[in-house]
XYZ file of C-alpha atoms in Angstrom:
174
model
C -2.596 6.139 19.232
C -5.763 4.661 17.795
C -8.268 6.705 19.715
C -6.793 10.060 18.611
C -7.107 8.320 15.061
C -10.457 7.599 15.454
C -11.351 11.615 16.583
C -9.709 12.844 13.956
C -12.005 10.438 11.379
C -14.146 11.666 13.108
C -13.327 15.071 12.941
C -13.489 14.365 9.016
C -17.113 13.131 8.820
C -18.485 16.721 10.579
C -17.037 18.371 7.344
C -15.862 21.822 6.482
C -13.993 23.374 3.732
C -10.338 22.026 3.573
C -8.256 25.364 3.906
C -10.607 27.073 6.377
C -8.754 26.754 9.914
C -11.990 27.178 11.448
C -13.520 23.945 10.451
C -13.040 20.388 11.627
C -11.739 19.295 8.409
C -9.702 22.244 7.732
C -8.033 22.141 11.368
C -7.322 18.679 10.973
C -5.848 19.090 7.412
C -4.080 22.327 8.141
C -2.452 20.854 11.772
C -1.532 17.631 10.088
C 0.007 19.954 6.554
C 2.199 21.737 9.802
C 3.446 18.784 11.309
C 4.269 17.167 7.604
C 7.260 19.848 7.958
C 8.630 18.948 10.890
C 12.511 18.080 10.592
C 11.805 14.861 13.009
C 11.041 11.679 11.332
C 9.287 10.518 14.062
C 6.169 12.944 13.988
C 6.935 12.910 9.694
C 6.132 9.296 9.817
C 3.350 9.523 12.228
C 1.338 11.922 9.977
C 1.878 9.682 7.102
C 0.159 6.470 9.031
C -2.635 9.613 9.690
C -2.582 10.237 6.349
C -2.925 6.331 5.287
C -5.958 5.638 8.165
C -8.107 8.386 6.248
C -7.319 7.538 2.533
C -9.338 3.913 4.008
C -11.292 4.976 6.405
C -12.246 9.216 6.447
C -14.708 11.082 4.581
C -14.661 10.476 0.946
C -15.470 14.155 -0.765
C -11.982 15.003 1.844
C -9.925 11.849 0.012
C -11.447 12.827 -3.248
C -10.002 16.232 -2.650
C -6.856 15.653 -1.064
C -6.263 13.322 -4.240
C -7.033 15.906 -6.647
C -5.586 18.815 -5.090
C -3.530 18.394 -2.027
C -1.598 15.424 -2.561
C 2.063 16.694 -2.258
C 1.356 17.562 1.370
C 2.952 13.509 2.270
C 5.560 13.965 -0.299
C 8.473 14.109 2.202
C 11.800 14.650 -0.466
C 11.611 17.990 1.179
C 12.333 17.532 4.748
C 15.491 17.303 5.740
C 17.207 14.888 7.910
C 18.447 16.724 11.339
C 18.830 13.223 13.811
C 21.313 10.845 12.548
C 19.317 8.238 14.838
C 15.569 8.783 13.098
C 17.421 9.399 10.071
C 17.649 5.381 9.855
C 14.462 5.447 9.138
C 14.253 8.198 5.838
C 14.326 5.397 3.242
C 11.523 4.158 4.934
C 9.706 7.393 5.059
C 10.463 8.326 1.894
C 9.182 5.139 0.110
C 6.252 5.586 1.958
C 5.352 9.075 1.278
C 5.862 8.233 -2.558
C 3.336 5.214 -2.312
C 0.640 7.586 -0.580
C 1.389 10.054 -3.628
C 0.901 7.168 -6.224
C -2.134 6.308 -3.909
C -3.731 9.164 -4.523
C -2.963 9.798 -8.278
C -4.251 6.315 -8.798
C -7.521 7.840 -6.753
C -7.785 11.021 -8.949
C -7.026 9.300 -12.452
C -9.528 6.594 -11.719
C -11.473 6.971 -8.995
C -10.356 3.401 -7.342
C -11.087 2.805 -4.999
C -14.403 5.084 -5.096
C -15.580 3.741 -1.968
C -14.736 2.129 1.308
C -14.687 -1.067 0.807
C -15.950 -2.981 4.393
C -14.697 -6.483 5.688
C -14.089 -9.398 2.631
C -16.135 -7.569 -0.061
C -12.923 -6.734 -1.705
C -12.690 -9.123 -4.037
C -16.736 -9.388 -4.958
C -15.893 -5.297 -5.405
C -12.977 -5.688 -8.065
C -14.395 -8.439 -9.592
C -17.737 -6.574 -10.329
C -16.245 -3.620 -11.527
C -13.869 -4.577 -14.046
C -16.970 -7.018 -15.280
C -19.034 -4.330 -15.865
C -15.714 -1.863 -17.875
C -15.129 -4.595 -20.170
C -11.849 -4.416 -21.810
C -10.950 -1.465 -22.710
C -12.193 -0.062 -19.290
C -9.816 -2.548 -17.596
C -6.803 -1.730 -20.763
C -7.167 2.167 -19.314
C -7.131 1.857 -15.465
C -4.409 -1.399 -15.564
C -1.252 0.770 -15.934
C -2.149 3.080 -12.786
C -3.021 -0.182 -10.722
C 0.507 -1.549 -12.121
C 2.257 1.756 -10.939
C 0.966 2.043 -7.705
C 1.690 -1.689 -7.061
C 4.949 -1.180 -8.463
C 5.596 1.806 -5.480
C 4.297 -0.243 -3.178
C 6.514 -2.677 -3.111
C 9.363 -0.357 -3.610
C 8.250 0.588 0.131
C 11.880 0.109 2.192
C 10.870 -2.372 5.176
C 14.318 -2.224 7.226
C 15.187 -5.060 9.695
C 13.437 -3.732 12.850
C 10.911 -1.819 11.337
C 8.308 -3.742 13.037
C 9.831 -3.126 16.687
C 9.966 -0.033 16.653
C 6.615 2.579 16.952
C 6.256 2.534 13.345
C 5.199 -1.081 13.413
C 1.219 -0.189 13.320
C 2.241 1.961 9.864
C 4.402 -1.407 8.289
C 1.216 -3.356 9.092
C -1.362 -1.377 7.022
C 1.039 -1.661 4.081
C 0.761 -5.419 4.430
């Protein structure tokens, strides 16, 4: 649900040191690591929208982080499929878990995006900053932009998708 989104942001912003139980990041990041090996898709896929809400929206020197040194926590090739039911929904999980990866290398190699970026200042923001790398700035970063483009739309949107509770996670991609 969006509120418990919004206290675990919020959780974020008091800080902490990331593999320390005892502090509000580190509880968040070491519940959330737990629940990434769950064998139920469900909860799998619901940590992975977590995941996605605080790569946009959490505390920056935690993304930074995360990119650099935590990132294989939401690669999911690991869990195994137990319910032929949610199991439906592993190509979907999968391809999503790999585009969060590429997120994140594409944050570590080049630091883009280094900041939240709030309402339509998106474009002014990517315009400006290739401006001011010139060409051999833009030559460097535009085959990690081209990957992680490339594994996002390799993310597997089945028919349904949007019906079902995973909807909210579909949307963000979009």
């Amino acid at each position: 649900k969006e509120k418990h989104v919004r206290t675990i942001i919020t959780a974020l912003q008091m800080g902490g040191m990331v593999l320390d139980r005892s502090t509000p990041v580190g509880s968040v990041y070491m519940n959330l690591k737990d629940r990434m090996r769950f064998p139920d898709w469900v909860v799998v896929i619901k940590c992975l929208t977590v995941f996605h809400h605080i790569f946009h929206e959490g505390n920056e020197g935690f993304v930074n982080h995360f990119a650099a040194e935590e990132r294989a926590t939401v690669d999911v090739r690991r869990v195994m499929e137990t319910n032929v039911r949610q199991s439906r929904f592993a190509p979907f999980a999968r391809s999503y878990s790999q585009h969060l990866l590429q997120w994140c290398a594409m944050k570590h190699a080049i630091q883009f995006p280094p900041r939240k970026v709030v309402g339509n200042d998106h474009e002014i923001f990517v315009m400006a900053r290739y401006a001011a790398l010139g060409p051999r700035g833009i030559f460097r970063e535009l085959p990690i932009l081209l990957d992680t483009m490339d594994v996002l739309i390799q993310v597997r949107l089945q028919e349904g998708l949007m019906r079902t509770m995973f909807g909210p996670s579909v949307r963000m991609l979009i």
